[in-house]
Short mmCIF file of C-alpha atoms and ligand atoms in Angstrom, two decimals:
data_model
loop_
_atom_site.label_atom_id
_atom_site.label_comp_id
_atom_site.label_asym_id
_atom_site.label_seq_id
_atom_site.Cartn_x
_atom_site.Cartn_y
_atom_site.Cartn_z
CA UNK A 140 96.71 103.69 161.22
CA UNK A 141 94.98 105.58 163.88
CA UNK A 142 93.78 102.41 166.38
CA UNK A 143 91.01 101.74 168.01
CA UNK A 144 91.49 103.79 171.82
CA UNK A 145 92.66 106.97 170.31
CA UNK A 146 90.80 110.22 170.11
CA UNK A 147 89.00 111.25 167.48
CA UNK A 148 87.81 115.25 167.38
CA UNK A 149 84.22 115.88 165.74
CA UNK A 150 84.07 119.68 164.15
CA UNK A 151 80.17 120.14 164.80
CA UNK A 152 78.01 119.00 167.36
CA UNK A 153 75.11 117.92 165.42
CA UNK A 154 73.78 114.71 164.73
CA UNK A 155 75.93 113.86 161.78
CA UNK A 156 79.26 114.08 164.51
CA UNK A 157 76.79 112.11 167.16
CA UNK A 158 76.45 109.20 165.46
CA UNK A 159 79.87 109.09 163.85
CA UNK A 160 80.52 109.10 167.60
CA UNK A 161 78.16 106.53 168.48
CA UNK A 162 79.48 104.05 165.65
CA UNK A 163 83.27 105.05 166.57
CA UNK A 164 82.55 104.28 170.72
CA UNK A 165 81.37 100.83 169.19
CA UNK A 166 84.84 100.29 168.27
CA UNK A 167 86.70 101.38 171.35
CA UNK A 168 87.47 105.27 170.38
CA UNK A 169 86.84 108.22 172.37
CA UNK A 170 85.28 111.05 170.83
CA UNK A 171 85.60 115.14 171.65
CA UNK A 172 83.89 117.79 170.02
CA UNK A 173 83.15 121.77 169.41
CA UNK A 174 80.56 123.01 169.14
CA UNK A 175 78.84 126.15 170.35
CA UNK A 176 75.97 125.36 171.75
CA UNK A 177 76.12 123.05 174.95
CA UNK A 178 74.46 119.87 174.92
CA UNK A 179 74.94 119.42 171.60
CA UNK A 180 73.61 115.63 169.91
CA UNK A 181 76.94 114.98 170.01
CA UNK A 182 78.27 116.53 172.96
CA UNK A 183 75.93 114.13 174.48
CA UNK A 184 77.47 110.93 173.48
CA UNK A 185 81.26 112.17 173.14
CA UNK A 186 84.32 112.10 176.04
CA UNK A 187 83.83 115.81 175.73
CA UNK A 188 82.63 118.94 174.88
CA UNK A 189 84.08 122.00 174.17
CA UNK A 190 81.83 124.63 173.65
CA UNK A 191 83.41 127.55 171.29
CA UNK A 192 82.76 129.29 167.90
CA UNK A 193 83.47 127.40 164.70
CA UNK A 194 85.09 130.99 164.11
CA UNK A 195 87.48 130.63 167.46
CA UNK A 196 90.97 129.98 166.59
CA UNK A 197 91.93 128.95 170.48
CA UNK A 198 88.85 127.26 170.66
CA UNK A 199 90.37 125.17 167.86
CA UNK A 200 93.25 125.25 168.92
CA UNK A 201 92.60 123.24 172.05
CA UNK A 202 90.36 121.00 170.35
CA UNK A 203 93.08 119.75 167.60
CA UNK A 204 95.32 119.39 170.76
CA UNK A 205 92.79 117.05 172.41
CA UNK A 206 92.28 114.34 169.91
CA UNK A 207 94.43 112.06 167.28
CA UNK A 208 92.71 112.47 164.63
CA UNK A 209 90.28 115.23 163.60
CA UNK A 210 87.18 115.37 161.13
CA UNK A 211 84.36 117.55 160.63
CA UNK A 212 80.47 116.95 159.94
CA UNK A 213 79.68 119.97 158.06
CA UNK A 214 81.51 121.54 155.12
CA UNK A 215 81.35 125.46 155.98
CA UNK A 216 84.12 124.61 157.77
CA UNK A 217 86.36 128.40 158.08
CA UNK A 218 89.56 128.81 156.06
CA UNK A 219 92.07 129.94 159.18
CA UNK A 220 90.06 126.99 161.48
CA UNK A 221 91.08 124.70 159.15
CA UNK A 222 94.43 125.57 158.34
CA UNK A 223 94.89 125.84 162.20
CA UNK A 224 93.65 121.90 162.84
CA UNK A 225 96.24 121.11 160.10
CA UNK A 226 98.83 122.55 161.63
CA UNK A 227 98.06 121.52 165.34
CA UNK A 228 96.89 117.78 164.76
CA UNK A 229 96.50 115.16 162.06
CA UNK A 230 93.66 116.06 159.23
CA UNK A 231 93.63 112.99 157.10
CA UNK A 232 90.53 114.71 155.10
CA UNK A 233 92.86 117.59 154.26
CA UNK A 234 91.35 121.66 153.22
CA UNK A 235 91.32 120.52 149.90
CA UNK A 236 88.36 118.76 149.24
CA UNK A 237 86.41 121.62 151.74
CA UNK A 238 87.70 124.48 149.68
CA UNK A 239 86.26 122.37 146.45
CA UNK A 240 83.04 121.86 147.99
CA UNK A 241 82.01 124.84 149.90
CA UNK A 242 81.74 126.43 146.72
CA UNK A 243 78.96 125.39 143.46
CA UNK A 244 81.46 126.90 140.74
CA UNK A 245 84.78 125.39 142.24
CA UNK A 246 83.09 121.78 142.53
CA UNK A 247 81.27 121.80 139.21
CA UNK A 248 84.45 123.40 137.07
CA UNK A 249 86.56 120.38 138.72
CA UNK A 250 83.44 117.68 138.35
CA UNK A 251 83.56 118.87 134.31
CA UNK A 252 87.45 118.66 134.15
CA UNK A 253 86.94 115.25 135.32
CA UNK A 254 84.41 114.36 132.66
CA UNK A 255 81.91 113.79 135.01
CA UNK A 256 78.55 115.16 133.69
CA UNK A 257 77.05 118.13 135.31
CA UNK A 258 73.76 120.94 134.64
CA UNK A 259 75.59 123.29 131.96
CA UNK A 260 75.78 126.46 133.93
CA UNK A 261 77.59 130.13 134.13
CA UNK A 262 78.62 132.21 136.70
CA UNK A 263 77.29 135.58 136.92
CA UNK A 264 77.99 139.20 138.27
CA UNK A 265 75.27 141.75 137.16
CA UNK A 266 71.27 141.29 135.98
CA UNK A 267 72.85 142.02 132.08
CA UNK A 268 75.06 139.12 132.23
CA UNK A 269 72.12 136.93 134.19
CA UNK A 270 69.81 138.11 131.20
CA UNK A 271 72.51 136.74 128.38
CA UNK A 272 73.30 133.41 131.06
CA UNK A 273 69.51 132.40 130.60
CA UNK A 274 69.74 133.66 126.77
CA UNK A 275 72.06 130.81 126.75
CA UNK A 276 70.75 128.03 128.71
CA UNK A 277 67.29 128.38 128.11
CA UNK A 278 63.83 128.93 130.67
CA UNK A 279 63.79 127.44 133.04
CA UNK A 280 66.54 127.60 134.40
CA UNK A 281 67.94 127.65 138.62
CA UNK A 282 70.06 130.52 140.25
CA UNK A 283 72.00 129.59 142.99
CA UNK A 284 74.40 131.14 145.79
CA UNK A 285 77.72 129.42 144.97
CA UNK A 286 78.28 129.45 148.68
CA UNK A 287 75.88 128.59 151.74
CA UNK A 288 72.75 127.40 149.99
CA UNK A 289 71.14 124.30 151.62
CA UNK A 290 67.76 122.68 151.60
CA UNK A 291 66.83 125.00 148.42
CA UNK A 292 67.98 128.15 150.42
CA UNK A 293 69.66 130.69 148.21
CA UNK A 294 67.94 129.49 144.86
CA UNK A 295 65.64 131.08 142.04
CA UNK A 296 63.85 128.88 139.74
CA UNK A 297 63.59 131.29 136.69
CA UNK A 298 60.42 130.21 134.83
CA UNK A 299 60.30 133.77 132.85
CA UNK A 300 62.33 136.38 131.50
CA UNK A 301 60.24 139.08 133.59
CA UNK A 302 61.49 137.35 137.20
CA UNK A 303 65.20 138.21 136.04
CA UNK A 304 65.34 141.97 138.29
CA UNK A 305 63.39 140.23 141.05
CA UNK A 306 65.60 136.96 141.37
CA UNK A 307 68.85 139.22 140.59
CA UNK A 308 68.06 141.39 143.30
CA UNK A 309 67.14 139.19 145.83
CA UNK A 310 70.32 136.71 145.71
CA UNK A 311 72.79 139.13 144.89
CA UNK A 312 71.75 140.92 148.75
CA UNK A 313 73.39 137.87 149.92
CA UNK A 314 76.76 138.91 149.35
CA UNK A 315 77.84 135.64 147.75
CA UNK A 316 79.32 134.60 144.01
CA UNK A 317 75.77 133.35 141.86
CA UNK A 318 75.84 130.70 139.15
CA UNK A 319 72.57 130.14 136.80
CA UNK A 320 72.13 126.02 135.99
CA UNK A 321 70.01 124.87 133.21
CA UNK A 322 66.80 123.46 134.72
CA UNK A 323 67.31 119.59 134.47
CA UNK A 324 64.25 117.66 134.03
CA UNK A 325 64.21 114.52 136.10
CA UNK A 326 62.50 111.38 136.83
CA UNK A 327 64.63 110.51 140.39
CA UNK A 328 66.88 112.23 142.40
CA UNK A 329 69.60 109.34 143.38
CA UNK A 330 72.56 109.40 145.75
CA UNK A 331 75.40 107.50 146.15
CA UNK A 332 77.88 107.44 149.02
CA UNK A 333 81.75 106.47 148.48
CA UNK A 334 84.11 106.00 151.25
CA UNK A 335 88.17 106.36 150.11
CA UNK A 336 90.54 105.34 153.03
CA UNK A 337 94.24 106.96 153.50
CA UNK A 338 95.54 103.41 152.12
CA UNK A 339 93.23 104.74 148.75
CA UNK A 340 91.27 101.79 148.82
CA UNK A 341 87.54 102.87 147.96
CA UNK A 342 83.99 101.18 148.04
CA UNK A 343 80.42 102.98 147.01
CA UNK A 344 77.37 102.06 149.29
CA UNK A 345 74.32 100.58 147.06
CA UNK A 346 72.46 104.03 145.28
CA UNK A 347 69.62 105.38 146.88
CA UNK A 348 66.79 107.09 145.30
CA UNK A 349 65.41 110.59 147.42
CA UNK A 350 62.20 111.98 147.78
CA UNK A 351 62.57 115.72 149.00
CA UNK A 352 59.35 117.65 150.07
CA UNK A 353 60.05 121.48 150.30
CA UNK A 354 63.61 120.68 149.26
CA UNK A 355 64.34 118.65 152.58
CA UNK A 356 64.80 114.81 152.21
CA UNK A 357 61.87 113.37 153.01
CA UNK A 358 62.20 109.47 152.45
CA UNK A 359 65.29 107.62 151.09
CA UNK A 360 64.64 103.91 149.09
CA UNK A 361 66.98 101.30 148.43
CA UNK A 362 67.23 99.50 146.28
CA UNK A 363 66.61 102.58 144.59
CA UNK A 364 63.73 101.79 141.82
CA UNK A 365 66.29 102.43 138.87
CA UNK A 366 67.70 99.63 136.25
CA UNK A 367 70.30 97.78 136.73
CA UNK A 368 72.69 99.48 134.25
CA UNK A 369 71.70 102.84 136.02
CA UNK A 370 72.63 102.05 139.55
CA UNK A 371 75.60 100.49 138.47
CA UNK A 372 76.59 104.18 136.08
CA UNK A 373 75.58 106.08 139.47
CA UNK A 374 77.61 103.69 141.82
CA UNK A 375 81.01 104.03 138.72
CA UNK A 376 80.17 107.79 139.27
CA UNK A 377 80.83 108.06 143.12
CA UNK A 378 83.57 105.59 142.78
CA UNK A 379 85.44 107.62 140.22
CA UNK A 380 84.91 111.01 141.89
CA UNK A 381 86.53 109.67 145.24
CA UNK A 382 89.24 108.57 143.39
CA UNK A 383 89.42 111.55 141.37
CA UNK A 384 89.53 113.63 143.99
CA UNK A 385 92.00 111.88 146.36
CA UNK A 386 88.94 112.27 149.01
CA UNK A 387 89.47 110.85 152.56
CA UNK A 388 86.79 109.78 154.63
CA UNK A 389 83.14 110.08 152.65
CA UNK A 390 81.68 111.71 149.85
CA UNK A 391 78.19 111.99 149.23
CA UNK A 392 77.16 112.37 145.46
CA UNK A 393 73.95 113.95 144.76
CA UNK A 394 72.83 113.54 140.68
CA UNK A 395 69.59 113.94 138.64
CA UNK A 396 68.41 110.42 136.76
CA UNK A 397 67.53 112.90 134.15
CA UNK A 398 64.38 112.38 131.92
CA UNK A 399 66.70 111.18 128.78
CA UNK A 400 68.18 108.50 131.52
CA UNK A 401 71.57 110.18 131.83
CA UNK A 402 73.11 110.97 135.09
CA UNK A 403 73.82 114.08 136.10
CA UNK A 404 75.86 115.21 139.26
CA UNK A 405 74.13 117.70 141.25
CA UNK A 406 76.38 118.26 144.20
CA UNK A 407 79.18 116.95 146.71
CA UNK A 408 79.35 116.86 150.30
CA UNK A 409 82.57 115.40 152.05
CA UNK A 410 81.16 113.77 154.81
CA UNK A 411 77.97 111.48 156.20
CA UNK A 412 74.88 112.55 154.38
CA UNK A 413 71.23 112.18 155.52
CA UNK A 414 70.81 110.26 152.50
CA UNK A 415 72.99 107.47 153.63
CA UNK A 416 71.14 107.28 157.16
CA UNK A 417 69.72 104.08 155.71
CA UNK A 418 73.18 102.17 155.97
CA UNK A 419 73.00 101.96 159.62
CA UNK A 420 70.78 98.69 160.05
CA UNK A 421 70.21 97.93 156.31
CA UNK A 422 73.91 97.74 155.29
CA UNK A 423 76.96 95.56 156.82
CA UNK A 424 78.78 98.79 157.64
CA UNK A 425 76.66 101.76 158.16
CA UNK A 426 77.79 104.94 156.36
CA UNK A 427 79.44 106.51 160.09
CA UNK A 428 81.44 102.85 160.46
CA UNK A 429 82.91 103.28 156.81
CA UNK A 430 83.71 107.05 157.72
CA UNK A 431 85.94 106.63 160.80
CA UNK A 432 87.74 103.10 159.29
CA UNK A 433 88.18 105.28 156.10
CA UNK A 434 90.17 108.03 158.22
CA UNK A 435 91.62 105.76 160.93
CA UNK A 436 93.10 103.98 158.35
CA UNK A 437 91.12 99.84 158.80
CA UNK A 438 90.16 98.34 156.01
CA UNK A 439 86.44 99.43 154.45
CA UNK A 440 83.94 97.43 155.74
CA UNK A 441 81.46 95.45 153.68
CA UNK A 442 78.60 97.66 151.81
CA UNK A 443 76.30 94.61 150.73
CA UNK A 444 72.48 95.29 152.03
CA UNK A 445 70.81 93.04 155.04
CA UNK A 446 67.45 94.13 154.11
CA UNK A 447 65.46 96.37 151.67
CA UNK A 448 64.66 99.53 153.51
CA UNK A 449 62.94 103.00 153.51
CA UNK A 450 64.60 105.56 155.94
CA UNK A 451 61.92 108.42 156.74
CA UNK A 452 63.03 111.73 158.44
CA UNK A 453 61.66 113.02 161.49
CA UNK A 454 61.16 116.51 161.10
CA UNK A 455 59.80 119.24 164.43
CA UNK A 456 56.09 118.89 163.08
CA UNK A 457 56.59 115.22 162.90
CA UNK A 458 58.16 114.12 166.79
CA UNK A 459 54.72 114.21 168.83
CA UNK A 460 52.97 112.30 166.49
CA UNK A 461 55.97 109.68 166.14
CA UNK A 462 56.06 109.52 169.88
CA UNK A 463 52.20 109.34 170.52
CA UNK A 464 52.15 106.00 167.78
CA UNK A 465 55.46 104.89 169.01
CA UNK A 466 53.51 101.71 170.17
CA UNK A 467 52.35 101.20 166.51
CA UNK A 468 55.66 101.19 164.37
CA UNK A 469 56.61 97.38 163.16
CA UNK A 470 59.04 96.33 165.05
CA UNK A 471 61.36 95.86 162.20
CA UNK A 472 61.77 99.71 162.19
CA UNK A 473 64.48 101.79 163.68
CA UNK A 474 64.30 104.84 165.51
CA UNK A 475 66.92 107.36 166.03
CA UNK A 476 66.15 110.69 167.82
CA UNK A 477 69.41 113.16 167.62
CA UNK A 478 68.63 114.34 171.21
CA UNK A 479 67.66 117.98 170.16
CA UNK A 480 65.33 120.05 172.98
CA UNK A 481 63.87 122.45 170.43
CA UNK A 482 61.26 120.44 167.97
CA UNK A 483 61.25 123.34 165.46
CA UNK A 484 59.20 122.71 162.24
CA UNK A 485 61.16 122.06 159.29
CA UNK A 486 64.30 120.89 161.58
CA UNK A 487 65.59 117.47 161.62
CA UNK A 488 64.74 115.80 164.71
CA UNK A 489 65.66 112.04 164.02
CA UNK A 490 64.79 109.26 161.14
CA UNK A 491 63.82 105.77 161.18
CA UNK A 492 64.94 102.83 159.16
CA UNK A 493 61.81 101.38 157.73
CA UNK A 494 63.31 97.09 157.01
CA UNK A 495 61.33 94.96 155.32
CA UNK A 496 61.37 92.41 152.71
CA UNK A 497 60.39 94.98 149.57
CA UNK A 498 60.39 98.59 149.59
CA UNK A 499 56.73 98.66 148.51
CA UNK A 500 55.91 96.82 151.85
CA UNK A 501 58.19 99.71 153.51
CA UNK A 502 56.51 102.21 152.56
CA UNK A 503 52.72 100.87 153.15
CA UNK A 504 53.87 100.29 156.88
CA UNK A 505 54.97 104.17 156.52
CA UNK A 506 51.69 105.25 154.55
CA UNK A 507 50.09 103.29 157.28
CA UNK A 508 51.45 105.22 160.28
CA UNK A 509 49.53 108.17 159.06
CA UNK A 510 52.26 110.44 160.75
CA UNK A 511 53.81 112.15 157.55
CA UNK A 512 51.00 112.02 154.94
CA UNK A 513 48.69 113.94 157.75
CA UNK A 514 51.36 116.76 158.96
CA UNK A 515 49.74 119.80 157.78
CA UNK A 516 52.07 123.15 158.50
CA UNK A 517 51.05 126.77 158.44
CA UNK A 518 54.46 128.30 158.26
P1 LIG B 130 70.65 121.82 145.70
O1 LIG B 130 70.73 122.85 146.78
O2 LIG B 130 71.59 122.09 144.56
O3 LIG B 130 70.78 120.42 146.24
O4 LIG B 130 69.17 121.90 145.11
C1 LIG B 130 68.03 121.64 145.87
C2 LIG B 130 66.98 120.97 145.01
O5 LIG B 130 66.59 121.82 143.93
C3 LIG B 130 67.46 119.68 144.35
O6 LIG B 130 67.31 118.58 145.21
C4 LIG B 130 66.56 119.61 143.14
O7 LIG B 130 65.30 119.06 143.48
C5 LIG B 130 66.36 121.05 142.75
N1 LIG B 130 67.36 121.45 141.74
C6 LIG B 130 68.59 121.97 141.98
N2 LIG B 130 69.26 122.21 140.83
C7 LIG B 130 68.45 121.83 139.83
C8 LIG B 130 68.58 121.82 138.39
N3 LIG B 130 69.67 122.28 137.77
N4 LIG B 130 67.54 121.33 137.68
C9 LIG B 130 66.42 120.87 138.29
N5 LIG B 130 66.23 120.88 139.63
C10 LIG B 130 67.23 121.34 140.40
#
């Protein structure tokens, strides 16, 4: 058990790492991170900062020296980095679970060898053997970059056989391996966040359901507005993939409530999501709590929800307007600003934790604000 007055070493300096750090000060531990840029969100609220390349072996080096315990708050962690942190300090979270994660075909081969349903999908290496992929799975259908994707980055929605060359051409400039996914049809887009501690003992946060505008999360609502039987299938889901894959720490499960009311698991990420921002006044333990008992080794805390709740994000476009009807939000609503300088459009600034007694009630007092609904952006 790694106890409360140790270090723990953040790999990242963004907001996920600043309020893992924020949660783990709380509780009496120090915090150092890396990160390149100075200043970072969670340079800010750590012991320390040290500012080096994720790439920099003696940057890691003295960072693994520094702390007890490390983690990370991004999966593109580097290969040598990480095998360097394992040999220099303790890794509870292990290179595993990274190696599984940072890439689509790795994590959904091991998600189906678990029986854990997922998009059918092939991997692909030339336009002929894209053309006999989508012969296969049908229009439409979605190419992805296994690797380095995120918010919708790296991905073709193939609606006809004539966009084949076009979408062929275009990812395969990226360098990286490409799988083609049968287009799932949906009616929600749910999440569910499992913690697994090095004792093994594991608990699932309540499922949330995800609104994404331009493929960035836009709102999260929970209870999500699924049946019973469905949250509970979602919540077995998580569960069983922590377990299944010996995680340590968190694991955020992405999945399709598909239009036939199966689930369907869309993707993994082994750490605190932005999807499970919500946890932090509406939960007993918020998701950044659950992640630093889970690798330090304390029991889980509680999961059970204090309040219905609607977290919002705050992206560039959206921080003057927040500010200038800061007077205006209920008071019931939480605001967390990550401490970045540059409000860039598109880039995630902060959130806030819309409580109230239903979800419908949450989201009038957001419709209210007139902050997000207005936010026009010429890109
Ligand atoms: P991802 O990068 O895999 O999280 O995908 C970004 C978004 O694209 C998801 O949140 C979905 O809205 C959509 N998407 C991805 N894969 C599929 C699929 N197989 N079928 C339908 N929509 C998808």
């Amino acid at each position: 058990m790694i106890k409360p007055g140790s270090t723990i070493g953040v790999l990242g300096g963004g907001q996920l790492g600043r309020m893992m750090a924020l949660a783990g000060r709380n509780m009496g531990y120090r915090f150092v991170t890396l990160d390149p840029t100075p200043d970072s969100p969670c340079g800010q609220v750590a012991d320390r900062q040290i500012i080096a390349a994720f790439s920099d072996l003696q940057g890691a080096s003295e960072f693994a020296r520094s702390c007890d315990v490390v983690t990370y708050e991004f999966e593109n962690v580097d290969a040598q980095v990480a095998a360097e942190l394992e040999t220099t300090s303790f890794v509870p979270q292990g290179s595993e679970l990274l190696k599984i994660t940072q890439n689509r075909i790795r994590e959904k081969t091991t998600l189906h060898s678990f029986g854990i349903p997922v998009a059918p999908f092939e991997v692909i290496t030339s336009e002929q053997e894209l053309q006999e992929a989508v012969g296969k799975l049908g229009l439409p259908c979605v190419m992805k970059t296994a690797t380095g994707g995120y918010d919708g980055k790296g991905q073709w929605v193939i609606r006809f056989m004539d966009q084949i060359p076009a979408a062929f051409a275009d990812l395969n400039r990226t360098g990286a391996e490409l799988i083609v996914e049968q287009f799932i049809s949906f009616q929600k887009e749910l999440s569910v966040i499992a913690a697994r501690s090095t004792t093994g003992e594991v608990k699932a946060f309540p499922v949330a359901e995800n609104i994404h505008i331009d493929n960035i999360l836009h709102q999260t609502i929970v209870p999500a507005r699924v049946s019973q039987d469905q949250a509970q299938k979602a919540e077995e889901i998580a569960l069983r993939i922590a377990s299944s894959l010996n995680v340590v720490g968190l694991i955020a499960v992405e999945m399709f409530l598909a239009d036939d009311g199966q689930i369907i698991v869309n993707e993994l990420a082994p750490r605190p999501h932005n999807s499970g921002h919500f946890t932090m006044e509406a939960c007993v333990t918020s998701q950044f709590e659950q992640h630093i008992r889970a690798i330090c080794g304390l029991p889980l805390g509680e999961v059970q929800m204090l309040s219905p709740v609607v977290m919002v994000n705050i992206l560039g476009e959206h921080v003057e307007p927040v500010l200038e009807r800061i007077q205006h939000l209920p008071t019931t609503a939480k605001l967390h600003l990550y401490g970045k300088k540059d409000s860039k459009i598109k880039r995630k600034m902060g959130h806030i934790n819309f409580l109230a007694p239903t979800v419908e009630e949450a989201l009038q007092q957001i419709d209210e604000l007139d902050i997000w609904n207005k936010t026009e952006v010429t890109l």
